[in-house]
mmCIF file of C-alpha atoms in Angstrom:
data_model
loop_
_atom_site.group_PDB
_atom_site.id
_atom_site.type_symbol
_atom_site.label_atom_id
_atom_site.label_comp_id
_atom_site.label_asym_id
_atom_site.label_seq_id
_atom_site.Cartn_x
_atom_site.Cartn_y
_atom_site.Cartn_z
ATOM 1 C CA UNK A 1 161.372 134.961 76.046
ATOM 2 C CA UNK A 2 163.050 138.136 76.065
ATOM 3 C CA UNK A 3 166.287 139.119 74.061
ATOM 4 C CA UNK A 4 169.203 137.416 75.282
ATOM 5 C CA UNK A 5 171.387 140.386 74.508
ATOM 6 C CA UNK A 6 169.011 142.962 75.983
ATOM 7 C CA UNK A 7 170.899 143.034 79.246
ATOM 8 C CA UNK A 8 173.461 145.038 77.145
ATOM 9 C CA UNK A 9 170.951 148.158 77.128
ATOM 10 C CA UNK A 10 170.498 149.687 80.435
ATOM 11 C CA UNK A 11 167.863 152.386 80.994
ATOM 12 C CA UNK A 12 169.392 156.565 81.837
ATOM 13 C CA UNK A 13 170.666 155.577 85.234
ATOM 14 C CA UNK A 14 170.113 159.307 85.957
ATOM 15 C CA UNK A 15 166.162 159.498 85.695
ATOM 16 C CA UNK A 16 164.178 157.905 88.122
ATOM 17 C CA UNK A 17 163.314 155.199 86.100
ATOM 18 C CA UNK A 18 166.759 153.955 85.502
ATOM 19 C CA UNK A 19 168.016 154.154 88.938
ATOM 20 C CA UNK A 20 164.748 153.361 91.181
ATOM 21 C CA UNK A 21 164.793 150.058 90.243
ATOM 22 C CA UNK A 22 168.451 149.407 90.654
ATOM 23 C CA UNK A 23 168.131 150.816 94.434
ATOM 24 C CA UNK A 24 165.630 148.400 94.971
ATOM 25 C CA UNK A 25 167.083 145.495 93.447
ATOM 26 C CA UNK A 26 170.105 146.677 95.848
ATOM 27 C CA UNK A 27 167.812 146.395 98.648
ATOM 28 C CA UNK A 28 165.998 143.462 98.101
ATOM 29 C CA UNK A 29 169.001 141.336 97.502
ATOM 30 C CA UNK A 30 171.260 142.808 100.693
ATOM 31 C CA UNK A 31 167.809 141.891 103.030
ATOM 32 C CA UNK A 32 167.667 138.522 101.487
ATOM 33 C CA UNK A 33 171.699 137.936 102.044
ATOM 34 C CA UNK A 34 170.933 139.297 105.677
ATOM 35 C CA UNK A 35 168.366 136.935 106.463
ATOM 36 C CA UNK A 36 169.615 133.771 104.946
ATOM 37 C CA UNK A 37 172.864 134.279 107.215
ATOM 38 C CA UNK A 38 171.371 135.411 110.437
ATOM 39 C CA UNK A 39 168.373 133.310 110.383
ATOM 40 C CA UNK A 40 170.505 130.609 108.250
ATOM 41 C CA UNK A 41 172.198 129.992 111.651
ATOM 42 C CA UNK A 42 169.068 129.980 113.575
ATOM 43 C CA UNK A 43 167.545 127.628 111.018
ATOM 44 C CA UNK A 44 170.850 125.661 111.347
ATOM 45 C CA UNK A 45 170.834 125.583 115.311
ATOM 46 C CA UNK A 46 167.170 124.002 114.867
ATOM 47 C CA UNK A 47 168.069 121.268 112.790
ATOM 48 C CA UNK A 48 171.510 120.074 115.235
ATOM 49 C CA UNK A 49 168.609 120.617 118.077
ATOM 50 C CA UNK A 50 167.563 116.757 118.250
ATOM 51 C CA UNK A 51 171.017 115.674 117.891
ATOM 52 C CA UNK A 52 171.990 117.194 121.376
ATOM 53 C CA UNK A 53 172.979 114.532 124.626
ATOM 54 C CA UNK A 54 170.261 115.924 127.034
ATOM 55 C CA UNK A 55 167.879 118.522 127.225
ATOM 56 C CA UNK A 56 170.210 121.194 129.499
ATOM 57 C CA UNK A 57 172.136 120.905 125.790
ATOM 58 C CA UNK A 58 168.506 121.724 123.939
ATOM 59 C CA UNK A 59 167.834 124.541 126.886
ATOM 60 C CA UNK A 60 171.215 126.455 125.832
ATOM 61 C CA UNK A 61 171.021 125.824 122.244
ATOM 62 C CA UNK A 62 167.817 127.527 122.230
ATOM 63 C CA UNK A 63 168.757 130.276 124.770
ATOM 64 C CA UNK A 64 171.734 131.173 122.425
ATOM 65 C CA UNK A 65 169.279 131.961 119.324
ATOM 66 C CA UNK A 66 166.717 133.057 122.001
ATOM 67 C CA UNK A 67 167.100 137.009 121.601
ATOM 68 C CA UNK A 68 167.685 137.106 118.364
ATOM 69 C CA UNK A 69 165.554 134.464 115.995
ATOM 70 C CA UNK A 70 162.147 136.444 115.648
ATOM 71 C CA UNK A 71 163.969 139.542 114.529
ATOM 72 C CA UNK A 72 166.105 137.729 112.203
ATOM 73 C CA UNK A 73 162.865 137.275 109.989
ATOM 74 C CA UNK A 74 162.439 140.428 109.691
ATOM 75 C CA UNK A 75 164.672 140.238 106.606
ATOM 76 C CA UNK A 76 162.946 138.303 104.832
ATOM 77 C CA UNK A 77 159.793 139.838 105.177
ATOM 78 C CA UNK A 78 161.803 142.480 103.635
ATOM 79 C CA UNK A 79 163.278 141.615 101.241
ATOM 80 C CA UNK A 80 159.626 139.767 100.041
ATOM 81 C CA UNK A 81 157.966 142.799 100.301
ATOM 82 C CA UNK A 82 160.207 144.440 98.004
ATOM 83 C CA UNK A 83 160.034 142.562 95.676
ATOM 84 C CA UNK A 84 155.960 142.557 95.904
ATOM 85 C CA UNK A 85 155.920 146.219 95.572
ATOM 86 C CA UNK A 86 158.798 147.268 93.865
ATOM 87 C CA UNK A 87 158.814 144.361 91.460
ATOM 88 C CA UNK A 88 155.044 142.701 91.130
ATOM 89 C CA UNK A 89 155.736 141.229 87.577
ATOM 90 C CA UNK A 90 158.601 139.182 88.803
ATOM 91 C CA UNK A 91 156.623 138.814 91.946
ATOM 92 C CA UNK A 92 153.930 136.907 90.098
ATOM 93 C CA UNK A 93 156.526 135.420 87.945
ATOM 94 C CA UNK A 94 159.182 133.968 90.867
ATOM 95 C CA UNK A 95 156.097 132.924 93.063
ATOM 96 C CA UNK A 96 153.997 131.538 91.106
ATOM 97 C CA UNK A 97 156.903 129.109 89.561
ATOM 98 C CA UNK A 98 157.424 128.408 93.727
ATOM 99 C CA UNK A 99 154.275 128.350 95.429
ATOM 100 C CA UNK A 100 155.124 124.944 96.981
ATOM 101 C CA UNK A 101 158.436 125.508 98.683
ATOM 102 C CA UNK A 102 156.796 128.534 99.228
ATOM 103 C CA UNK A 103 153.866 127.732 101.023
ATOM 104 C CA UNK A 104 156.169 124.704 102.869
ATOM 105 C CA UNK A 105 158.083 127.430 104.108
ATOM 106 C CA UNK A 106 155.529 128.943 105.670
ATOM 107 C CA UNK A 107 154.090 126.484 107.579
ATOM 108 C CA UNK A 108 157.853 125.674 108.521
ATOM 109 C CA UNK A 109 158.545 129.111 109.730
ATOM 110 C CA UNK A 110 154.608 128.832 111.559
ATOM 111 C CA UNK A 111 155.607 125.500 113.165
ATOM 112 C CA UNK A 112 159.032 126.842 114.253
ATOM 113 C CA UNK A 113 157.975 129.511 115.976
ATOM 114 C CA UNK A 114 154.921 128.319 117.706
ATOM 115 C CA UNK A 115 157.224 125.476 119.118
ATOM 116 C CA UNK A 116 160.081 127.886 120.128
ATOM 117 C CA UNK A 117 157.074 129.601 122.167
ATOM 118 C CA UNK A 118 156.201 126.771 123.776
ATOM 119 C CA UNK A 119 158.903 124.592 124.439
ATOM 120 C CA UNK A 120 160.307 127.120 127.145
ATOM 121 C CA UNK A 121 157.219 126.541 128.567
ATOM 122 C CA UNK A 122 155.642 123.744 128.557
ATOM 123 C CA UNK A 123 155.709 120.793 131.428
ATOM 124 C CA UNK A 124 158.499 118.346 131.186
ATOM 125 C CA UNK A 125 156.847 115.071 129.532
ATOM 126 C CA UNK A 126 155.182 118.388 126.563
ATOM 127 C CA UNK A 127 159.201 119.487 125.955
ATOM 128 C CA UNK A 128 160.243 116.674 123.542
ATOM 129 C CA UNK A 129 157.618 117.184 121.254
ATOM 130 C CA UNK A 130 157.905 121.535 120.711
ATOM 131 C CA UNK A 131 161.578 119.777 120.600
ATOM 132 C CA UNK A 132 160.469 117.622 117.555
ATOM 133 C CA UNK A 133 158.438 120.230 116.420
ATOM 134 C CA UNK A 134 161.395 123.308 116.217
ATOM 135 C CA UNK A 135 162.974 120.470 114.641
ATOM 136 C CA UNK A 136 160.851 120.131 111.808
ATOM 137 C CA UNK A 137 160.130 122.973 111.249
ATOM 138 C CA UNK A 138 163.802 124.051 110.538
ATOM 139 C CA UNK A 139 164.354 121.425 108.460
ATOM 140 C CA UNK A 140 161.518 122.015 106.379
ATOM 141 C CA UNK A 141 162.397 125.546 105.998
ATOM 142 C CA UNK A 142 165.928 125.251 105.010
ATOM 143 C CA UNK A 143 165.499 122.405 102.226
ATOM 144 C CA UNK A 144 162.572 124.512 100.848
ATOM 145 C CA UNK A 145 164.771 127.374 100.718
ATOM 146 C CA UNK A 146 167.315 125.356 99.251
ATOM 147 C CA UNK A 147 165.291 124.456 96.872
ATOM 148 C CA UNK A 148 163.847 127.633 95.930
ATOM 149 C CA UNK A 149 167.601 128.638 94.934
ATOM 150 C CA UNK A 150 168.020 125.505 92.886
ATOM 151 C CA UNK A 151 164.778 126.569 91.406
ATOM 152 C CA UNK A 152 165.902 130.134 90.583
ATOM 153 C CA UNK A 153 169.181 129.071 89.033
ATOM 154 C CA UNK A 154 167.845 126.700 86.552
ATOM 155 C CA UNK A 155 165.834 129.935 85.270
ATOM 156 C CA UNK A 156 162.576 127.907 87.052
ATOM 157 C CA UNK A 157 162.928 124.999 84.522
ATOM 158 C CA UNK A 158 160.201 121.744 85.172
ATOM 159 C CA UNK A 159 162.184 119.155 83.663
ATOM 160 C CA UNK A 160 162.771 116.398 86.170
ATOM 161 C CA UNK A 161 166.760 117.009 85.869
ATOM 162 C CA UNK A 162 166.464 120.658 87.014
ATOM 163 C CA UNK A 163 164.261 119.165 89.708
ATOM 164 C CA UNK A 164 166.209 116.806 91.004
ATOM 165 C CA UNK A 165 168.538 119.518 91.018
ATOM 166 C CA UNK A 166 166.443 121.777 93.345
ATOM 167 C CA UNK A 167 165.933 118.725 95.904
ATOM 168 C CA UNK A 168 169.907 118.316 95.829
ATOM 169 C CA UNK A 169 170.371 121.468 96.375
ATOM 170 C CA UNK A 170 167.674 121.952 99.474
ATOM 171 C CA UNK A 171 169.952 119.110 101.486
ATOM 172 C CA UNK A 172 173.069 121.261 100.548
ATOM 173 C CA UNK A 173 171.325 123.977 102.368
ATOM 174 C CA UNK A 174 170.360 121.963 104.893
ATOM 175 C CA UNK A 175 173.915 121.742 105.263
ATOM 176 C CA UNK A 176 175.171 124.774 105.086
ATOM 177 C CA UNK A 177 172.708 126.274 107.820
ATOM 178 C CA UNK A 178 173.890 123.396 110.021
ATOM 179 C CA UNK A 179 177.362 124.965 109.284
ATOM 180 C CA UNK A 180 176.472 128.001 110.027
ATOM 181 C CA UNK A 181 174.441 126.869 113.058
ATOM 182 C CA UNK A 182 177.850 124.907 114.335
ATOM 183 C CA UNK A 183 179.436 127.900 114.297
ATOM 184 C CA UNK A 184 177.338 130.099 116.207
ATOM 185 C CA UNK A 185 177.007 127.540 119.072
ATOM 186 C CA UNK A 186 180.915 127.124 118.682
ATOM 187 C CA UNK A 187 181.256 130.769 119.519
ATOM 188 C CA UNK A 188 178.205 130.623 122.191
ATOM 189 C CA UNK A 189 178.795 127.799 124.191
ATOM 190 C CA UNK A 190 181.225 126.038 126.635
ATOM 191 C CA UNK A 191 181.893 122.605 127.488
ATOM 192 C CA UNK A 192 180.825 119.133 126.054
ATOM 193 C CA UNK A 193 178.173 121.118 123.940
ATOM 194 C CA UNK A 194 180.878 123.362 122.271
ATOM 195 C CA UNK A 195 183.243 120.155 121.273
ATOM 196 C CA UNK A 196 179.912 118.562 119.963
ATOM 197 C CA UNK A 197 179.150 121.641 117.866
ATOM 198 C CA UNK A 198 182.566 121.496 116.182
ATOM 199 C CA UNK A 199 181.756 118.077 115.550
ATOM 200 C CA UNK A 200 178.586 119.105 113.605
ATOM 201 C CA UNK A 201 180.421 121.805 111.822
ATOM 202 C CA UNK A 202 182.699 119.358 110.344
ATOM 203 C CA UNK A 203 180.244 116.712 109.500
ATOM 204 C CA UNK A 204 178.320 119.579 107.704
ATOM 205 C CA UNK A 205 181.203 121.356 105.989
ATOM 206 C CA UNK A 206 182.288 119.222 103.082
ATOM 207 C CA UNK A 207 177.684 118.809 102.016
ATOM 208 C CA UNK A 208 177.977 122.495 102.235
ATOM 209 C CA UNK A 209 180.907 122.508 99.556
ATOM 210 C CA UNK A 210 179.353 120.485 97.820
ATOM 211 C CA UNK A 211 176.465 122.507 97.067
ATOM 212 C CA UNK A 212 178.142 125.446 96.028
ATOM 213 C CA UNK A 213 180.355 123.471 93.577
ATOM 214 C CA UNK A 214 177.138 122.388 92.099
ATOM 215 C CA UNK A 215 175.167 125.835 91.687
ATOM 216 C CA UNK A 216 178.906 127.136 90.783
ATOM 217 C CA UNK A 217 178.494 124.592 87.695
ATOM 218 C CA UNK A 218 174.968 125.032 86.637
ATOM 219 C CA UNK A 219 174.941 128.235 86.316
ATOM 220 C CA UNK A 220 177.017 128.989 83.849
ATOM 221 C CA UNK A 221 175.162 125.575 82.151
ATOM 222 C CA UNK A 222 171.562 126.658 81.674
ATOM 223 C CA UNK A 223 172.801 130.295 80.202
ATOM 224 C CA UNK A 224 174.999 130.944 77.403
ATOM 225 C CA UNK A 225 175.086 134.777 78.394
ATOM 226 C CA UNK A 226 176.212 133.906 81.945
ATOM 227 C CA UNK A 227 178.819 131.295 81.101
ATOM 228 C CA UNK A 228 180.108 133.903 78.700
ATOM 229 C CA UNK A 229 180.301 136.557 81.766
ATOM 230 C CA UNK A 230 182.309 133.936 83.568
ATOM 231 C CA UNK A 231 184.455 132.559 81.039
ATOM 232 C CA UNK A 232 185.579 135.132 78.533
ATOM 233 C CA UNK A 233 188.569 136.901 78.568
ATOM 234 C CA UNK A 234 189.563 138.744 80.646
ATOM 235 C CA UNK A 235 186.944 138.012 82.703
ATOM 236 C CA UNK A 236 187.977 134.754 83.522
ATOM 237 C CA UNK A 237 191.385 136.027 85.310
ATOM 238 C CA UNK A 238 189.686 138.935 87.076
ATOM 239 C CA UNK A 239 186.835 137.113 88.408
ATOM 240 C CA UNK A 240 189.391 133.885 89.262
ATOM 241 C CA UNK A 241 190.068 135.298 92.824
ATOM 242 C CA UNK A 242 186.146 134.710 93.708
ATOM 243 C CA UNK A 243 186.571 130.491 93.546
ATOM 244 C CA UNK A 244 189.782 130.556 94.705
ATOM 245 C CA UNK A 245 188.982 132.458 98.291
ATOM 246 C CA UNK A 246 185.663 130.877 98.816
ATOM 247 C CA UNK A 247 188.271 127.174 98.276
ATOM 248 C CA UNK A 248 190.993 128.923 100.647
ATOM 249 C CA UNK A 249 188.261 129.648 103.550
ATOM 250 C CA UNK A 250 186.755 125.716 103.131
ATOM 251 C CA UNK A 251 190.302 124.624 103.954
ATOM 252 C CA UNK A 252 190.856 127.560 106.716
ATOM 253 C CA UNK A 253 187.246 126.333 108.670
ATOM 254 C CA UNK A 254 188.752 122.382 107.985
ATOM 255 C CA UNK A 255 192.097 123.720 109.417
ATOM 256 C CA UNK A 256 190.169 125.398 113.026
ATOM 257 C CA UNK A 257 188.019 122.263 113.502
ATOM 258 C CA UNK A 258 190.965 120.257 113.640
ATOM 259 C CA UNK A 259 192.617 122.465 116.414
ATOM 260 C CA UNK A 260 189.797 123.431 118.094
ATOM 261 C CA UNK A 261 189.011 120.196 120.495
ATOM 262 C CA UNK A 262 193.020 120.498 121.543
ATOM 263 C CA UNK A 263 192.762 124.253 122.765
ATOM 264 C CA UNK A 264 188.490 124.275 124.398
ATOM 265 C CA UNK A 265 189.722 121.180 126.191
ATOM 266 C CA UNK A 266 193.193 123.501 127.446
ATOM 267 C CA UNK A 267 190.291 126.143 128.326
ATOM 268 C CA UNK A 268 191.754 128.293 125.556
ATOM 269 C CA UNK A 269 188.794 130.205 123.150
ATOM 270 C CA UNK A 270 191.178 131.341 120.665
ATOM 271 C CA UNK A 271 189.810 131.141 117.582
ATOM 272 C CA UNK A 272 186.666 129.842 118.104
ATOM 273 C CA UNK A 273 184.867 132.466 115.694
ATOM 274 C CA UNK A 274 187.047 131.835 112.977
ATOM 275 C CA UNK A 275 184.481 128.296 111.700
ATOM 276 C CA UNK A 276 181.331 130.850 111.840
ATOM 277 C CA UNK A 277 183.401 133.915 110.461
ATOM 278 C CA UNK A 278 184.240 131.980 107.512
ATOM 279 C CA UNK A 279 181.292 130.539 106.752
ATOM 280 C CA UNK A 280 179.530 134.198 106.622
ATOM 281 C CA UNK A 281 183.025 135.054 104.555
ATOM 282 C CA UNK A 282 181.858 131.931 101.868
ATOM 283 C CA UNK A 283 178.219 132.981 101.823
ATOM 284 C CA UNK A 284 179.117 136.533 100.754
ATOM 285 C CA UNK A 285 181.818 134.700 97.992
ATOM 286 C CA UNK A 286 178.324 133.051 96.861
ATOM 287 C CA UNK A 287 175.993 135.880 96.830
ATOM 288 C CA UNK A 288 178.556 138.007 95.396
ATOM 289 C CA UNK A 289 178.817 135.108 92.653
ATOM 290 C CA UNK A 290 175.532 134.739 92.122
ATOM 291 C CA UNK A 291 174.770 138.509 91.676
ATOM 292 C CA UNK A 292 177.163 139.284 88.899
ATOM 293 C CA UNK A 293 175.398 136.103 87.144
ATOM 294 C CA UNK A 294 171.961 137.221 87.628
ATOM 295 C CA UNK A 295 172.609 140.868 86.941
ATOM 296 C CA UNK A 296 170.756 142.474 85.720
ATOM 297 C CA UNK A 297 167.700 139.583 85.227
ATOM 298 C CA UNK A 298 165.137 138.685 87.973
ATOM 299 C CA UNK A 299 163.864 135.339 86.157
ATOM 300 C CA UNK A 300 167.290 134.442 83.955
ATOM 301 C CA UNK A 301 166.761 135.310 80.553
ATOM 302 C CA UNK A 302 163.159 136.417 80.980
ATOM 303 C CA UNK A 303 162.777 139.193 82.646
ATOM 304 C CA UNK A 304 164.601 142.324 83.681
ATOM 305 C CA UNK A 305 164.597 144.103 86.676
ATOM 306 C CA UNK A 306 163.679 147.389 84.806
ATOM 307 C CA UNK A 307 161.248 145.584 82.884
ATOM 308 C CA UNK A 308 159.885 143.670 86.005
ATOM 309 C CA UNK A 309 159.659 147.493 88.017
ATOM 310 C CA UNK A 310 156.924 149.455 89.018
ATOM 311 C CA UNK A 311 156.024 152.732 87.871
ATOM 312 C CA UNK A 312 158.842 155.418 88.774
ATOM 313 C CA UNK A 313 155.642 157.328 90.460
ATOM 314 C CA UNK A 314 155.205 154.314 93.161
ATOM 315 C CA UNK A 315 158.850 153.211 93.655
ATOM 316 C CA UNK A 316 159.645 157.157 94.521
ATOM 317 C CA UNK A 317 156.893 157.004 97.459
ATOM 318 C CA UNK A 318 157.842 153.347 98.557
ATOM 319 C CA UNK A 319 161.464 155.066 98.255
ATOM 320 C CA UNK A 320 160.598 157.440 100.978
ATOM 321 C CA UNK A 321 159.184 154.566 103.431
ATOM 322 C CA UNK A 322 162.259 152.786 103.045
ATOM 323 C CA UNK A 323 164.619 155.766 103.527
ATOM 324 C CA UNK A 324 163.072 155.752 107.221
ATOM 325 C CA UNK A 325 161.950 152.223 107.946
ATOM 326 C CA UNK A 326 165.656 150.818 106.877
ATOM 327 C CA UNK A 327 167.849 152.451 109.498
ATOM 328 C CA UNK A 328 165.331 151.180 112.265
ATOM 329 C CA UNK A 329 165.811 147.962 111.175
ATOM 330 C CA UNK A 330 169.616 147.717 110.803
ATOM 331 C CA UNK A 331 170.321 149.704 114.373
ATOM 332 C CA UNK A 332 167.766 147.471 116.012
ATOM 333 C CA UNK A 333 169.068 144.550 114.730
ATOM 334 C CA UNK A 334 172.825 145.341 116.169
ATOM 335 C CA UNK A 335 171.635 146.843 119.244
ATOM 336 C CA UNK A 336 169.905 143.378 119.723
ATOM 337 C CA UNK A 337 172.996 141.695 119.103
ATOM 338 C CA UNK A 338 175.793 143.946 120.745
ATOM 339 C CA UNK A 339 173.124 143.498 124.173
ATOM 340 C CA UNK A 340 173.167 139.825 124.152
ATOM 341 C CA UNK A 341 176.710 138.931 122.878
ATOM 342 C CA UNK A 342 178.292 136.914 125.023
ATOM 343 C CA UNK A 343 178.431 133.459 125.961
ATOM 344 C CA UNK A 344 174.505 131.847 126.397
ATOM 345 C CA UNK A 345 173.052 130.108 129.550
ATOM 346 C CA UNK A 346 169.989 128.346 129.657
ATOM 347 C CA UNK A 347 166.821 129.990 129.665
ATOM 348 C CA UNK A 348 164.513 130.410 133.212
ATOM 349 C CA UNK A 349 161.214 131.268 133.521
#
C-alpha cells in the first residue's frame, strides 16, 4: 500500500504530466455522473415496468425512454474507456477486484436491450416475456452497479462485512433509479399512470435515503485520511452545507409527492418536475461528496490517479480524440432530448 500522506504531493500541474491526468480524471468522472443519471432513470423506468396495471401503461413507459435509452449508454462506454486508456493500472486494478458485477452488468445491459428491441415488436402472447425480460435486465444492472459503488468505497475490501455492504448498497440503488425513474414518468405521463408513478417515487424515496446515509457513513470509516477531510476543522463547517441540502431536497421531493395527486387530479402540472429535479439535485450532492473523498485516489489509499496514468506521450494524443469526439456527444445528446421533450404516447409500428 501506498503512503497514506502521499496525496499531499501533487505533481507540476503545469507540465503535461501533472495536468493530463487531472483532465482525464475530470472526464471520466463527469461521463460516469452523466450516465448513472440519464440511464439511472431508464434503468429505473425498467424496474417499475412489471409493476404497471396493463400493458397500454408498459407501451408508454417504454415510449417515454424510447428515444433516448441507447444513447444514454454512451456514457458509460465513456467514461470506461477512459479509464482503460487513460488509466490502465487502475483499470486492471478496479476491474479485476469487480469482474462479477461487472460481467452481470453486461449481460444485464445485453438482455435489456435485446428485449427493448423486441418487445415493440413482437406478437401479443411474445410481449410479456421481452416485458419480463427488460425487467430483469434492469434490475440486474442497477444492483450490480450498486454494488460496484459499495465495492469502491470500502477501498475493494473481501471481508464478508464490506460485502454485505456492497449487496445493501446494490438494493439502495435499485432504489434510487426507481426514484429517478418515478420522476421521469411523473414529468412524461398523464393520467392513472402519472398518479401511479408518484406512488413509486414515494415508496422508493426513503430506500434511496437510506443508501446515501450509509455510503455517507462508511466512508469516512474505512479511511482515516478521508474522515480527517470531513471532520477537521474548519472543514467540518464549510463542507456542512453538502448534508444539509442533499436532507433539505429529501424533504422538498416528500413535500411534492404529497401535493401532487391533489393538483394532476385538478388537471394542474405544476410542479411535476420538481420529484425528478431533485433527485438529479441529490445525485450531484453525492457525486460531489464522493469526489472530494476520493480525490485524488482511484483505488482509496492505493493508488493515485497520477500514479495510475499513462504516459504524458499517449494521454496528449487520446487528448486530441477527445477534444473532438466530446462535443459530438454532449450536442447530440441534447438535441435528442430538446426533439423529444414533451409528454410520451405509446409507441406504433
Amino acid at each position: 500500500m501506498h503512503d497514506a500522506l502521499a496525496y499531499l504531493t501533487f505533481p507540476d500541474l503545469s507540465q503535461p504530466a501533472g495536468w493530463l491526468p487531472l483532465v482525464f480524471a475530470v472526464i471520466m468522472a463527469l461521463a460516469m455522473l452523466a450516465y448513472v443519471i440519464l440511464d439511472g432513470y431508464d434503468l429505473g423506468v425498467g424496474v417499475l415496468l412489471r409493476s404497471a396495471d396493463n400493458e397500454e401503461q408498459r407501451d408508454i413507459m417504454i415510449a417515454s425512454i424510447g428515444p433516448f435509452w441507447d444513447a444514454n449508454e454512451t456514457w458509460l462506454v465513456l467514461g470506461v474507456g477512459v479509464l482503460l486508456v487513460a488509466f490502465p493500472l487502475a483499470h486492471g486494478v478496479i476491474l479485476g477486484a469487480l469482474y462479477l458485477p461487472v460481467a452481470l452488468m453486461l449481460v444485464a445491459l445485453t438482455l435489456r436491450g435485446v428485449a427493448f428491441d423486441f418487445r415493440v415488436k413482437a406478437r401479443a402472447e411474445h410481449k410479456p416475456l421481452w416485458d419480463r425480460a427488460f425487467y430483469a435486465g434492469s434490475l440486474l444492472a442497477s444492483w450490480s452497479q450498486g454494488f460496484m459503488l459499495g465495492s469502491l468505497v470500502t477501498g475493494f475490501a473481501s471481508d464478508w462485512g464490506s460485502r454485505l455492504f456492497s449487496v445493501m448498497i446494490g438494493l439502495c440503488m435499485v432504489a434510487a433509479y426507481c426514484l429517478l425513474g418515478a420522476g421521469w414518468l411523473i414529468m412524461k405521463t398523464e393520467g392513472a399512470l402519472q398518479l401511479k408513478a408518484v406512488r413509486w417515487a414515494q415508496g422508493s424515496l426513503w430506500f434511496t435515503a437510506l443508501g446515501i446515509a450509509a455510503i455517507s457513513l462508511a466512508t469516512p470509516w474505512v479511511s482515516e485520511r478521508i474522515f480527517d477531510k470531513w471532520f477537521s476543522f474548519p472543514n467540518v463547517v464549510l463542507l456542512l452545507p453538502i448534508p444539509a441540502m442533499t436532507v433539505a431536497l429529501f424533504v422538498v421531493i416528500a413535500r411534492s409527492l404529497r401535493r401532487l395527486p391533489t393538483r394532476l387530479n385538478q388537471g394542474n402540472q405544476y410542479g411535476a418536475a420538481v420529484p425528478f429535479a431533485s433527485t438529479v439535485g441529490i445525485f450531484l450532492l453525492v457525486f460531489y461528496g464522493l469526489a472530494y473523498s476520493l480525490f485524488p485516489w482511484l483505488v482509496v489509499d492505493k493508488l493515485t490517479l497520477w500514479q495510475a496514468a499513462s504516459s504524458p506521450q499517449a494521454l496528449m494524443v487520446i487528448f486530441y480524440g477527445v477534444v473532438v469526439v466530446l462535443p459530438i456527444i454532449i450536442a447530440y445528446t441534447v438535441f435528442a432530448y430538446r426533439v423529444f421533450w414533451g409528454k410520451s404516447t405509446a409507441l406504433k409500428y
